[in-house]
Amino acid sequence: MRKQIAAANWKMNLTFQQAEKLLDDVLGAKIQFKGYQQAIFAVPFPYLLLTRSELEEEKNYYVAAQNCYHKKNGAFTGEVSAEMLHSIGVGHCVVGHSERREYFGETNSMLADKLDLCLENFITPIFCCGEPLAIRDTGAQNEFVETQLRESIFHLSPDSFQRIIIAYEPIWAIGTGKTATTGQAQEMHAHIRSCLSKKYGAAADEVSILYGGSVKAGNARELFSCPDVDGGLVGGASLIAADFIKIIAGLK
Ligand code: PGA
């Protein structure tokens, strides 16, 4: 069974105190995970150490950064490197979220460098891809996402490729309350897997592909039931403990 993952993306939300409470509330639910299920918290940089230490005794929970810089180190005031994340015990990092692409000008080639740096530093990247509405409206979403994969992922060796997680997040569904239908999600996930298998063969069957974009407590189970949807990357609903607990429970 491929890993089935519920990943919380807190974005730029919550105070330290609210973050502590949210973690306590989710962990307090004592969710019974199957061996191949995981929950990941992608938290703001200042909360990484807190989250890591809260999860220290937990088996199926992991902490993730929401971003890292695409250079190894140096004079880049305000940025955080993959090496720094590794040095504080962070093992996952979101790479190429559409908000980073849109507001911070991140390109496919910068994201290729971020993937390399994460992997060199033993960090599992959660690589985000997905098309804007204008592309979906013209029906060119498959080619659009394929280009994102080709330009950011396809330089990876087969060994490195097997260490990544992918998140498909149609931009028109992020934070809009408009979720892709199960048909749309499954179709794109199958397309992504087929692009990956053309390049990497059977290894593509082992890579988890998460769906993101208005995943809620009420639609998670249905989305996750699609054969090629291996869980979700969850923004808004991950900020409410009861909702995120239900989303984790919706994993197959
Ligand atoms: P959303 O965000 O669940 O609030 O739509 C998802 C994401 O951006 O990862």
XYZ file of N, CA and C and ligand atoms in Angstrom:
765
model
N 0.849 -1.212 0.000
C 0.000 0.000 0.000
C 0.883 1.260 0.000
N 0.547 2.178 -0.917
C 1.254 3.465 -0.899
C 0.941 4.195 0.395
N 1.851 5.082 0.829
C 1.565 5.889 2.026
C 0.334 6.755 1.771
N -0.572 6.764 2.723
C -1.760 7.619 2.667
C -1.553 8.736 3.684
N -1.642 9.988 3.211
C -1.139 11.103 4.021
C -2.153 12.242 4.118
N -2.404 12.685 5.349
C -3.158 13.929 5.545
C -2.145 14.979 5.978
N -1.911 15.973 5.131
C -0.914 17.003 5.445
C -1.614 18.334 5.693
N -1.354 18.900 6.858
C -1.920 20.212 7.207
C -0.973 21.289 6.705
N -1.502 22.275 6.024
C -0.705 23.431 5.612
C -1.293 24.643 6.315
N -0.641 25.025 7.410
C -1.195 26.133 8.220
C -1.023 27.483 7.532
N -0.155 27.570 6.546
C 0.157 28.850 5.876
C 0.579 29.877 6.929
N 0.246 31.163 6.743
C 0.671 32.184 7.715
C -0.474 32.455 8.688
N -0.797 31.432 9.467
C -1.908 31.526 10.416
C -1.470 31.043 11.785
N -2.188 31.456 12.791
C -2.069 31.023 14.185
C -0.919 31.721 14.927
N -1.199 32.089 16.186
C -0.129 32.521 17.088
C 0.520 31.256 17.653
N 1.626 31.454 18.341
C 2.317 30.321 18.965
C 1.358 29.580 19.913
N 0.608 30.350 20.699
C -0.299 29.737 21.674
C -1.407 28.957 20.957
N -1.926 29.522 19.895
C -2.976 28.814 19.134
C -2.413 27.548 18.479
N -1.169 27.633 18.029
C -0.531 26.476 17.392
C -0.369 25.347 18.411
N 0.086 25.715 19.604
C 0.256 24.728 20.678
C -1.067 24.031 20.985
N -2.130 24.815 21.064
C -3.449 24.249 21.400
C -3.946 23.334 20.285
N -3.764 23.777 19.057
C -4.226 22.960 17.920
C -3.503 21.605 17.897
N -2.192 21.650 18.096
C -1.434 20.388 18.128
C -1.925 19.499 19.264
N -2.095 20.103 20.453
C -2.566 19.320 21.614
C -3.922 18.703 21.330
N -4.808 19.468 20.711
C -6.155 18.957 20.444
C -6.117 17.795 19.444
N -5.316 17.937 18.399
C -5.264 16.847 17.401
C -4.614 15.606 18.031
N -3.500 15.809 18.720
C -2.815 14.651 19.322
C -3.675 14.019 20.411
N -4.454 14.861 21.101
C -5.323 14.374 22.178
C -6.387 13.410 21.673
N -6.661 13.445 20.383
C -7.690 12.554 19.819
C -7.199 11.112 19.733
N -5.896 10.912 19.944
C -5.325 9.541 19.964
C -5.805 8.712 18.765
N -5.622 9.263 17.589
C -6.074 8.593 16.366
C -5.293 7.292 16.172
N -5.991 6.253 15.812
C -5.339 4.959 15.549
C -4.959 4.894 14.067
N -3.693 4.998 13.789
C -3.238 4.971 12.391
C -2.971 3.534 11.946
N -3.217 3.291 10.656
C -2.691 2.065 10.077
C -1.221 2.336 9.746
N -0.439 1.290 9.579
C 1.008 1.448 9.401
C 1.390 2.331 8.228
N 0.563 2.364 7.180
C 0.918 3.129 5.978
C 0.289 4.522 5.979
N -0.368 4.897 7.072
C -1.003 6.227 7.146
C -0.118 7.204 7.930
N -0.159 8.465 7.505
C 0.636 9.506 8.181
C -0.162 10.802 8.251
N 0.161 11.613 9.255
C -0.324 12.996 9.271
C 0.895 13.904 9.399
N 0.881 14.959 8.611
C 2.028 15.882 8.577
C 1.514 17.286 8.902
N 2.271 18.014 9.711
C 1.937 19.412 9.978
C 2.979 20.303 9.312
N 2.573 21.044 8.287
C 3.469 22.030 7.676
C 3.192 23.367 8.355
N 4.132 23.782 9.183
C 3.893 24.915 10.086
C 4.844 26.061 9.752
N 4.518 27.279 10.204
C 5.432 28.404 10.004
C 6.795 28.130 10.678
N 7.856 28.707 10.128
C 9.212 28.447 10.653
C 9.320 28.572 12.178
N 8.744 29.639 12.787
C 8.969 29.775 14.241
C 8.350 28.651 15.072
N 7.490 27.844 14.468
C 6.818 26.789 15.238
C 7.372 25.398 14.925
N 8.434 25.338 14.115
C 8.959 24.019 13.729
C 9.480 23.239 14.938
N 10.240 23.930 15.785
C 10.839 23.206 16.924
C 9.779 22.754 17.915
N 8.816 23.630 18.180
C 7.704 23.248 19.055
C 7.022 21.997 18.496
N 6.698 22.049 17.213
C 5.946 20.947 16.602
C 6.782 19.675 16.613
N 8.054 19.822 16.275
C 8.911 18.643 16.279
C 8.944 18.008 17.664
N 9.064 18.843 18.701
C 9.171 18.239 20.031
C 7.823 17.678 20.490
N 6.722 18.301 20.098
C 5.393 17.746 20.454
C 5.189 16.372 19.805
N 5.800 16.178 18.624
C 5.563 14.941 17.872
C 6.602 13.861 18.158
N 7.568 14.202 19.009
C 8.703 13.317 19.231
C 8.291 11.887 19.602
N 7.295 11.766 20.433
C 6.880 10.439 20.916
C 5.835 9.798 20.006
N 5.413 10.514 18.973
C 4.304 10.043 18.133
C 4.849 9.275 16.931
N 4.162 8.212 16.567
C 4.694 7.348 15.506
C 4.355 7.801 14.087
N 3.137 8.220 13.865
C 2.715 8.458 12.480
C 2.623 9.942 12.120
N 3.086 10.799 13.022
C 3.036 12.243 12.772
C 4.414 12.789 12.390
N 4.409 13.742 11.480
C 5.661 14.356 11.036
C 5.490 15.865 10.940
N 6.609 16.567 11.095
C 6.590 18.021 10.952
C 7.211 18.384 9.609
N 6.653 19.426 8.981
C 7.187 19.904 7.695
C 7.350 21.412 7.735
N 8.356 21.895 7.013
C 8.436 23.329 6.738
C 7.544 23.616 5.531
N 7.166 24.883 5.372
C 6.298 25.245 4.239
C 7.107 25.676 3.022
N 8.412 25.836 3.225
C 9.252 26.351 2.151
C 10.711 26.258 2.587
N 11.609 26.298 1.624
C 13.020 26.543 1.933
C 13.581 27.300 0.733
N 14.793 27.837 0.886
C 15.358 28.636 -0.205
C 16.027 27.728 -1.241
N 16.175 28.249 -2.460
C 16.710 27.408 -3.534
C 18.232 27.503 -3.668
N 18.872 28.124 -2.684
C 20.348 28.152 -2.660
C 20.803 27.479 -1.376
N 22.048 27.000 -1.426
C 22.563 26.205 -0.309
C 22.723 27.040 0.964
N 23.376 28.174 0.854
C 23.583 29.071 1.995
C 24.119 30.393 1.461
N 24.337 31.361 2.353
C 24.959 32.608 1.899
C 24.165 33.840 2.263
N 24.427 34.936 1.536
C 23.878 36.243 1.861
C 22.462 36.377 1.288
N 21.518 35.741 1.934
C 20.120 35.782 1.501
C 19.268 36.088 2.731
N 19.353 37.324 3.170
C 18.719 37.736 4.423
C 17.250 37.327 4.472
N 16.888 36.702 5.561
C 15.486 36.340 5.764
C 15.108 34.977 5.236
N 16.025 34.310 4.547
C 15.685 33.003 3.972
C 16.145 31.862 4.875
N 15.628 30.680 4.617
C 15.921 29.492 5.428
C 16.351 28.357 4.493
N 17.469 27.720 4.815
C 17.985 26.679 3.917
C 17.505 25.288 4.320
N 17.599 24.368 3.364
C 17.246 22.968 3.638
C 18.179 22.397 4.702
N 19.442 22.818 4.656
C 20.402 22.326 5.652
C 19.992 22.747 7.073
N 19.514 23.983 7.197
C 19.046 24.458 8.519
C 17.884 23.602 9.012
N 16.971 23.310 8.097
C 15.799 22.499 8.483
C 16.261 21.129 8.958
N 17.168 20.539 8.207
C 17.684 19.221 8.592
C 18.346 19.284 9.970
N 19.072 20.390 10.215
C 19.832 20.489 11.469
C 18.931 20.604 12.694
N 17.658 20.955 12.488
C 16.735 20.979 13.649
C 15.755 19.801 13.586
N 16.071 18.821 12.770
C 15.275 17.587 12.787
C 13.984 17.644 12.001
N 13.899 18.567 11.038
C 12.711 18.622 10.181
C 12.940 17.702 8.982
N 12.012 16.802 8.740
C 12.209 15.787 7.701
C 11.334 15.951 6.472
N 10.463 16.966 6.449
C 9.602 17.193 5.285
C 9.567 18.690 4.972
N 9.328 19.017 3.702
C 9.202 20.436 3.326
C 8.290 20.568 2.105
N 7.331 21.460 2.192
C 6.488 21.760 1.031
C 7.334 22.554 0.029
N 7.253 22.185 -1.224
C 8.045 22.852 -2.266
C 7.110 23.244 -3.412
N 7.128 24.532 -3.759
C 6.396 24.969 -4.948
C 4.904 25.123 -4.766
N 4.477 25.462 -3.545
C 3.047 25.751 -3.365
C 2.645 26.869 -4.333
N 1.423 26.824 -4.823
C 1.024 27.815 -5.840
C 1.102 29.245 -5.302
N 0.943 29.411 -3.981
C 1.077 30.771 -3.431
C 2.520 31.246 -3.530
N 3.471 30.342 -3.368
C 4.891 30.701 -3.523
C 5.182 31.022 -4.997
N 4.590 30.225 -5.875
C 4.814 30.473 -7.304
C 4.231 31.841 -7.683
N 3.016 32.113 -7.190
C 2.323 33.333 -7.615
C 2.861 34.591 -6.932
N 3.024 34.567 -5.606
C 3.393 35.795 -4.885
C 4.896 35.997 -4.759
N 5.668 34.916 -4.927
C 7.109 35.048 -4.714
C 7.906 34.651 -5.953
N 7.212 34.526 -7.056
C 7.882 34.337 -8.345
C 8.689 33.052 -8.460
N 8.278 32.007 -7.795
C 9.044 30.762 -7.873
C 8.778 30.057 -9.215
N 9.858 29.707 -9.879
C 9.751 29.091 -11.201
C 10.027 27.589 -11.113
N 9.658 26.875 -12.169
C 9.909 25.435 -12.195
C 11.391 25.134 -11.980
N 12.262 25.972 -12.530
C 13.689 25.660 -12.405
C 14.195 25.942 -10.982
N 13.683 26.985 -10.334
C 14.037 27.192 -8.915
C 13.564 26.011 -8.067
N 12.395 25.491 -8.416
C 11.836 24.381 -7.625
C 12.633 23.105 -7.835
N 13.203 22.948 -9.025
C 14.092 21.805 -9.262
C 15.275 21.892 -8.297
N 15.822 23.094 -8.120
C 16.952 23.272 -7.183
C 16.517 22.998 -5.745
N 15.308 23.434 -5.395
C 14.827 23.182 -4.019
C 14.687 21.682 -3.759
N 14.179 20.965 -4.755
C 14.044 19.511 -4.580
C 15.417 18.889 -4.330
N 16.400 19.308 -5.121
C 17.758 18.760 -4.940
C 18.273 19.042 -3.532
N 18.095 20.283 -3.087
C 18.623 20.653 -1.770
C 17.913 19.895 -0.651
N 16.602 19.734 -0.781
C 15.866 18.953 0.221
C 16.416 17.533 0.263
N 16.521 16.914 -0.899
C 16.923 15.506 -0.938
C 18.355 15.326 -0.437
N 19.226 16.288 -0.782
C 20.607 16.223 -0.260
C 20.631 16.295 1.255
N 19.633 16.935 1.811
C 19.582 17.125 3.269
C 18.570 16.192 3.945
N 18.268 15.091 3.285
C 17.429 14.032 3.872
C 16.016 14.517 4.201
N 15.554 15.499 3.460
C 14.210 16.040 3.670
C 13.308 15.534 2.550
N 12.139 15.033 2.910
C 11.161 14.580 1.919
C 10.402 15.793 1.404
N 10.551 16.125 0.129
C 9.800 17.278 -0.382
C 8.355 16.888 -0.709
N 7.448 17.781 -0.414
C 6.049 17.623 -0.854
C 5.901 18.611 -2.001
N 6.043 18.104 -3.226
C 6.110 18.973 -4.400
C 4.704 19.272 -4.915
N 4.373 20.563 -4.982
C 3.021 20.964 -5.394
C 2.990 21.319 -6.878
N 1.939 20.885 -7.541
C 1.700 21.258 -8.929
C 0.205 21.525 -9.085
N -0.172 22.093 -10.199
C -1.597 22.373 -10.408
C -1.798 23.582 -11.288
N -2.934 23.602 -11.980
C -3.164 24.620 -12.999
C -4.097 25.733 -12.514
N -3.940 26.946 -13.061
C -4.895 28.018 -12.782
C -6.194 27.816 -13.578
N -7.209 28.570 -13.185
C -8.529 28.428 -13.819
C -8.478 28.663 -15.335
N -7.696 29.686 -15.742
C -7.661 30.021 -17.175
C -7.173 28.832 -18.000
N -6.268 28.068 -17.449
C -5.756 26.886 -18.156
C -6.812 25.780 -18.167
N -7.455 25.566 -17.031
C -8.519 24.544 -16.955
C -9.624 24.889 -17.957
N -9.948 26.178 -18.068
C -11.022 26.591 -18.975
C -10.709 26.276 -20.442
N -9.423 26.248 -20.778
C -9.088 25.920 -22.175
C -8.843 24.416 -22.351
N -8.909 23.665 -21.260
C -8.722 22.215 -21.347
C -7.266 21.795 -21.440
N -6.339 22.737 -21.143
C -4.909 22.415 -21.317
C -4.238 22.008 -20.000
N -5.039 21.589 -19.005
C -4.464 21.312 -17.677
C -3.459 20.163 -17.671
N -3.708 19.141 -18.494
C -2.787 17.997 -18.479
C -1.384 18.401 -18.934
N -1.323 19.152 -20.027
C -0.020 19.597 -20.545
C 0.650 20.543 -19.546
N -0.158 21.406 -18.921
C 0.385 22.389 -17.975
C 1.084 21.674 -16.813
N 0.385 20.697 -16.243
C 0.940 19.987 -15.086
C 2.132 19.130 -15.515
N 2.032 18.546 -16.702
C 3.147 17.734 -17.210
C 4.420 18.578 -17.319
N 4.273 19.807 -17.789
C 5.446 20.695 -17.891
C 6.027 20.975 -16.502
N 5.153 21.193 -15.520
C 5.656 21.431 -14.159
C 6.471 20.224 -13.677
N 5.963 19.031 -13.950
C 6.668 17.820 -13.512
C 8.000 17.690 -14.254
N 7.934 17.889 -15.570
C 9.137 17.690 -16.388
C 10.241 18.664 -15.964
N 9.877 19.931 -15.751
C 10.895 20.949 -15.500
C 11.406 20.958 -14.058
N 10.653 20.368 -13.136
C 11.117 20.393 -11.738
C 11.547 19.034 -11.208
N 11.000 17.964 -11.775
C 11.225 16.634 -11.173
C 12.092 15.724 -12.032
N 11.933 15.813 -13.361
C 12.468 14.752 -14.219
C 13.991 14.665 -14.281
N 14.680 15.632 -13.674
C 16.144 15.513 -13.604
C 16.561 14.585 -12.461
N 15.617 14.221 -11.580
C 15.977 13.411 -10.408
C 16.352 11.993 -10.829
N 17.298 11.416 -10.109
C 17.638 10.005 -10.329
C 16.459 9.162 -9.850
N 16.355 7.919 -10.328
C 15.266 7.065 -9.849
C 15.249 6.949 -8.323
N 16.414 6.867 -7.703
C 16.467 6.755 -6.242
C 15.888 7.996 -5.565
N 16.272 9.159 -6.057
C 15.769 10.405 -5.470
C 14.266 10.542 -5.721
N 13.860 10.175 -6.925
C 12.444 10.301 -7.274
C 11.554 9.564 -6.267
N 12.000 8.395 -5.856
C 11.180 7.586 -4.943
C 11.002 8.212 -3.579
N 11.785 9.265 -3.293
C 11.715 9.868 -1.954
C 10.800 11.090 -1.898
N 10.127 11.404 -2.999
C 9.294 12.611 -2.966
C 7.806 12.271 -2.799
N 7.069 13.280 -2.348
C 5.602 13.216 -2.297
C 5.117 14.299 -3.260
N 4.026 14.021 -3.960
C 3.477 15.036 -4.881
C 2.120 15.480 -4.364
N 1.832 16.761 -4.523
C 0.491 17.255 -4.190
C -0.069 17.955 -5.426
N -1.191 17.465 -5.921
C -1.882 18.150 -7.023
C -2.892 19.108 -6.413
N -2.701 20.401 -6.700
C -3.602 21.405 -6.149
C -4.061 22.340 -7.267
N -5.250 22.092 -7.832
C -5.748 23.029 -8.837
C -5.937 24.394 -8.179
N -5.337 25.417 -8.756
C -5.309 26.728 -8.093
C -6.720 27.279 -7.886
N -7.621 26.938 -8.801
C -8.995 27.437 -8.706
C -9.748 26.805 -7.538
N -9.167 25.802 -6.910
C -9.842 25.150 -5.779
C -9.231 25.546 -4.436
N -8.111 26.269 -4.465
C -7.420 26.568 -3.203
C -8.079 27.749 -2.503
N -8.576 27.493 -1.299
C -9.152 28.545 -0.469
C -10.432 29.139 -1.039
N -10.998 28.504 -2.038
C -12.175 29.069 -2.701
C -13.457 28.359 -2.284
N -13.317 27.229 -1.594
C -14.490 26.438 -1.254
C -14.964 25.601 -2.433
N -14.267 25.761 -3.568
C -14.646 25.033 -4.779
C -13.707 23.836 -4.920
N -14.206 22.651 -4.637
C -13.343 21.467 -4.678
C -13.434 20.829 -6.059
N -12.347 20.219 -6.491
C -12.440 19.406 -7.709
C -13.398 18.251 -7.424
N -14.125 17.817 -8.416
C -14.968 16.629 -8.229
C -14.042 15.417 -8.114
N -14.581 14.330 -7.603
C -13.744 13.131 -7.520
C -13.294 12.728 -8.924
N -14.159 12.939 -9.908
C -13.799 12.609 -11.292
C -12.615 13.441 -11.760
N -12.672 14.749 -11.498
C -11.566 15.627 -11.921
C -10.271 15.279 -11.191
N -10.400 15.001 -9.893
C -9.202 14.684 -9.107
C -8.587 13.377 -9.605
N -9.402 12.339 -9.706
C -8.878 11.037 -10.132
C -8.248 11.128 -11.529
N -8.911 11.870 -12.422
C -8.400 11.969 -13.794
C -6.993 12.590 -13.804
N -6.837 13.692 -13.059
C -5.520 14.345 -13.049
C -4.484 13.508 -12.308
N -4.889 12.881 -11.213
C -3.921 12.049 -10.477
C -3.445 10.881 -11.342
N -4.374 10.296 -12.093
C -3.985 9.188 -12.975
C -3.058 9.709 -14.069
N -3.334 10.919 -14.558
C -2.475 11.511 -15.586
C -1.068 11.746 -15.026
N -1.013 12.301 -13.814
C 0.299 12.551 -13.191
C 1.036 11.222 -13.034
N 0.336 10.210 -12.549
C 1.016 8.926 -12.338
C 1.506 8.343 -13.667
N 0.714 8.554 -14.718
C 1.152 7.988 -15.996
C 2.366 8.755 -16.547
N 2.418 10.073 -16.361
C 3.625 10.832 -16.766
C 4.828 10.322 -15.983
N 4.631 10.096 -14.680
C 5.743 9.659 -13.831
C 6.186 8.249 -14.217
N 5.213 7.411 -14.599
C 5.612 6.033 -14.900
C 6.293 5.943 -16.263
N 5.950 6.873 -17.190
C 6.688 6.905 -18.462
C 8.163 7.203 -18.209
N 8.420 8.028 -17.215
C 9.801 8.432 -16.928
C 10.492 7.452 -15.967
N 9.763 6.988 -14.947
C 10.416 6.225 -13.866
C 9.917 4.786 -13.733
N 9.017 4.383 -14.620
C 8.553 2.995 -14.579
C 7.726 2.702 -13.334
N 7.877 1.474 -12.833
C 7.015 0.995 -11.746
C 7.156 1.810 -10.466
N 8.275 2.535 -10.313
C 8.472 3.353 -9.098
C 7.336 4.361 -8.935
N 6.711 4.748 -10.049
C 5.622 5.738 -9.983
C 4.435 5.217 -9.185
N 4.314 3.911 -9.103
C 3.193 3.340 -8.337
C 3.391 3.473 -6.843
N 4.619 3.761 -6.436
C 4.915 3.847 -4.998
C 4.864 5.276 -4.476
N 4.777 6.248 -5.379
C 4.824 7.647 -4.952
C 3.418 8.137 -4.577
N 3.298 8.735 -3.394
C 1.997 9.241 -2.950
C 1.673 10.545 -3.664
N 0.452 10.635 -4.178
C -0.014 11.870 -4.819
C -1.214 12.373 -4.014
N -1.020 13.516 -3.333
C -2.073 14.087 -2.489
C -2.914 15.060 -3.306
N -4.177 15.199 -2.937
C -5.027 16.226 -3.558
C -5.120 17.417 -2.605
N -5.061 18.627 -3.141
C -5.247 19.831 -2.317
C -6.173 20.804 -3.003
N -6.923 21.550 -2.191
C -7.866 22.537 -2.733
C -9.221 22.318 -2.110
N -9.474 23.054 -0.999
C -10.765 22.989 -0.300
C -11.143 21.575 0.148
N -10.144 20.813 0.603
C -10.462 19.549 1.282
C -11.080 19.918 2.632
N -12.205 19.300 2.930
C -12.931 19.599 4.178
C -13.260 18.280 4.875
N -13.756 18.423 6.127
C -14.148 17.224 6.875
C -15.218 16.444 6.098
N -16.085 17.181 5.397
C -17.217 16.539 4.729
C -16.909 15.924 3.366
N -15.773 16.264 2.751
C -15.519 15.698 1.414
C -14.232 14.867 1.344
N -13.493 14.828 2.463
C -12.174 14.180 2.429
C -12.285 12.697 2.072
N -13.155 11.991 2.763
C -13.223 10.542 2.578
C -13.524 10.195 1.113
N -14.457 10.950 0.523
C -14.841 10.668 -0.861
C -13.659 10.927 -1.816
N -12.980 12.062 -1.602
C -11.823 12.360 -2.461
C -10.734 11.304 -2.293
N -10.469 10.944 -1.036
C -9.368 10.004 -0.758
C -9.696 8.587 -1.253
N -10.981 8.337 -1.513
C -11.347 6.993 -1.963
C -10.961 6.754 -3.428
N -10.641 7.835 -4.162
C -10.216 7.658 -5.562
C -8.919 6.830 -5.580
N -8.806 5.910 -6.531
C -7.664 4.994 -6.493
C -6.299 5.673 -6.550
N -6.197 6.812 -7.248
C -4.889 7.471 -7.352
C -4.734 8.665 -6.420
N -5.690 8.886 -5.534
C -5.589 9.981 -4.556
C -5.148 9.367 -3.228
N -3.951 9.767 -2.790
C -3.352 9.126 -1.611
C -3.392 10.035 -0.392
N -4.477 10.795 -0.260
C -4.606 11.707 0.867
C -4.688 13.143 0.394
N -4.482 14.099 1.309
C -4.685 15.494 0.935
C -3.700 16.445 1.581
N -3.546 17.600 0.919
C -2.831 18.741 1.502
C -3.923 19.749 1.832
N -4.044 20.069 3.117
C -5.239 20.752 3.608
C -4.877 22.098 4.219
N -5.441 23.171 3.702
C -5.194 24.501 4.250
C -6.209 24.829 5.333
N -7.245 25.580 4.966
C -8.219 26.119 5.920
C -8.728 25.113 6.946
N -9.120 23.937 6.482
C -9.734 22.966 7.407
C -8.724 22.358 8.371
N -7.436 22.557 8.115
C -6.444 21.998 9.042
C -6.245 22.889 10.263
N -6.868 24.062 10.243
C -6.727 24.991 11.377
C -7.756 24.713 12.459
N -8.681 23.807 12.176
C -9.728 23.454 13.144
C -9.508 21.993 13.538
N -9.169 21.779 14.811
C -8.755 20.433 15.231
C -9.792 19.383 14.847
N -11.053 19.629 15.168
C -12.088 18.605 14.926
C -12.163 18.261 13.444
N -11.986 19.262 12.592
C -12.053 19.019 11.141
C -10.841 18.219 10.662
N -9.666 18.610 11.134
C -8.469 17.891 10.665
C -8.481 16.445 11.164
N -8.994 16.234 12.372
C -9.113 14.860 12.898
C -10.018 14.030 11.979
N -11.122 14.615 11.555
C -12.042 13.890 10.644
C -11.365 13.624 9.301
N -10.569 14.577 8.853
C -9.868 14.409 7.567
C -8.866 13.258 7.664
N -8.144 13.202 8.778
C -7.200 12.074 8.964
C -7.996 10.757 8.960
N -9.129 10.781 9.624
C -9.942 9.558 9.700
C -10.480 9.144 8.334
N -10.483 10.070 7.377
C -10.996 9.773 6.034
C -9.961 9.104 5.142
N -8.717 8.967 5.630
C -7.689 8.292 4.797
C -8.077 6.843 4.557
N -7.722 6.321 3.398
C -8.032 4.899 3.188
C -6.914 4.021 3.732
P -7.271 25.041 1.193
O -5.697 25.151 0.881
O -7.491 23.671 1.795
O -7.550 26.139 2.158
O -7.986 25.192 -0.120
C -4.985 24.058 0.365
C -3.553 24.444 0.136
O -3.304 25.570 -0.310
O -2.633 23.655 0.381
